[in-house]
Amino acid sequence: MMHFFLQGLQHPLLYPAHLIALIGLGLLLGQQGMRQMRSGWLVFLLLALLGLELTQLGVADWRNEVLLLILAGIAGALLALRLGLPPWLCALLAGFGALLVGLDSAPAMIPGMKAMKIQAMLAGTLVGASGVLVLLALTGYLLRNLLDGIVLRVIGSWVLASAMMVLTFMLVKP
Amino acid sequence: MGLQQMARVLLLLALTTGTALAHSDAASLSGGFMSGFTHPLFGWDHVAAMVAVGLWGAFLGRPAIWLLPVVFPVVMAFGGMLGVVGVPLPGVETGIAASALVLGLMVVLAVRPPLWVAAALVGAFAIFHGHAHGAELPAAANPLVYSIGFVVATGLLHLSGIAFGELSRWQWGNTAVRAGGAVIALAGVGFLAGLL
């Protein structure tokens, strides 16, 4: 059982689109302050859970990764611009990202695989993705005033640039 | 064996032992990232231009100190997209070499143009750098993480330029930064002439 949980735990780290989106969202929430960080994380947790469980209902697979990369690009641009965002917008971005991460983390269906193992994998993904988000948000919170916020602005541009490149590559060479 | 000796042995072992990765995907991911990360670092023309961007940004002060290193990777990614899609761009290598010369000259001559001019100049050169990276992307081990690797390496080169450029707050540092710009400009001449 633990093996499946650990597999789920590392899932968000092994998919570039997931990782870029989590980096962008996490740092953005941290940059915006404690209130946005708390509400964003709570919404992320709930909607990631919803997205993960929806994978078990066979929800149609849209191009989740493409949408995740677009979201990462938006988060990167907002980080670079360092605008003060209202909490509802941060929650909306976090919720949208969470839903996409969840929907895009369906475990491979192996015939005869027990439901508990699938749930362990989904739980691992939930803990992994929300844990990474919290760590990044705390990092963003600590860095938000360092060198007048330059460090986070520069990282935001990297997130935007990486999302653009990965998105292009996915669309051109699927 | 004393504690210090044991610590040394452990450190030696840690440095000489390869990482065991249970998943082939993970190995491919780290390989692709390292391949992309090291790509800009081993091209001296790229390194010179990236450091010059950071130096010039720090030299110009706020907001250029953050604006130039933000503009560069974003426009570079746009150039990279052109390269991946296969849109031809003439004079890519000349553009890259010229970027080191021009940006180096901006630092050594302490040129302080309006912010938008500096951003446009840096952005124009970024297209050449991005196109060169983008055109080489498909051959990478894992192209997706390769692109992340080279964006991060580029940003770190900018940050090293900014860190060096921050010395310009002091009189002696100002001289050192302008000397750095002179070295980059000279390297640019070497790249253009094909000597480097």
PDB file of C-alpha atoms in Angstrom, chain A residues 147-148 150, chain B residues 58-59 62 65 164-174 177:
ATOM      1  CA  LEU A 147      15.937  42.705  -2.997  1.00  0.00           C
ATOM      2  CA  ASP A 148      12.636  44.559  -3.391  1.00  0.00           C
ATOM      3  CA  ILE A 150      13.443  41.109  -7.676  1.00  0.00           C
TER       4      ILE A 150
ATOM      5  CA  ALA B  58      22.343  46.469 -12.135  1.00  0.00           C
ATOM      6  CA  PHE B  59      24.264  49.399 -13.607  1.00  0.00           C
ATOM      7  CA  ARG B  62      15.786  50.138 -10.541  1.00  0.00           C
ATOM      8  CA  ILE B  65      17.676  45.723 -12.573  1.00  0.00           C
ATOM      9  CA  PHE B 164      28.568  41.546  -9.897  1.00  0.00           C
ATOM     10  CA  GLY B 165      26.817  44.688 -11.138  1.00  0.00           C
ATOM     11  CA  GLU B 166      25.677  45.532  -7.605  1.00  0.00           C
ATOM     12  CA  LEU B 167      29.321  46.394  -6.915  1.00  0.00           C
ATOM     13  CA  SER B 168      28.750  49.552  -8.963  1.00  0.00           C
ATOM     14  CA  ARG B 169      27.365  51.182  -5.786  1.00  0.00           C
ATOM     15  CA  TRP B 170      30.963  51.826  -4.791  1.00  0.00           C
ATOM     16  CA  GLN B 171      33.493  53.831  -6.773  1.00  0.00           C
ATOM     17  CA  TRP B 172      35.974  50.952  -7.095  1.00  0.00           C
ATOM     18  CA  GLY B 173      33.091  48.607  -7.906  1.00  0.00           C
ATOM     19  CA  ASN B 174      31.908  50.924 -10.657  1.00  0.00           C
ATOM     20  CA  VAL B 177      31.863  46.567 -13.457  1.00  0.00           C
TER      21      VAL B 177
END
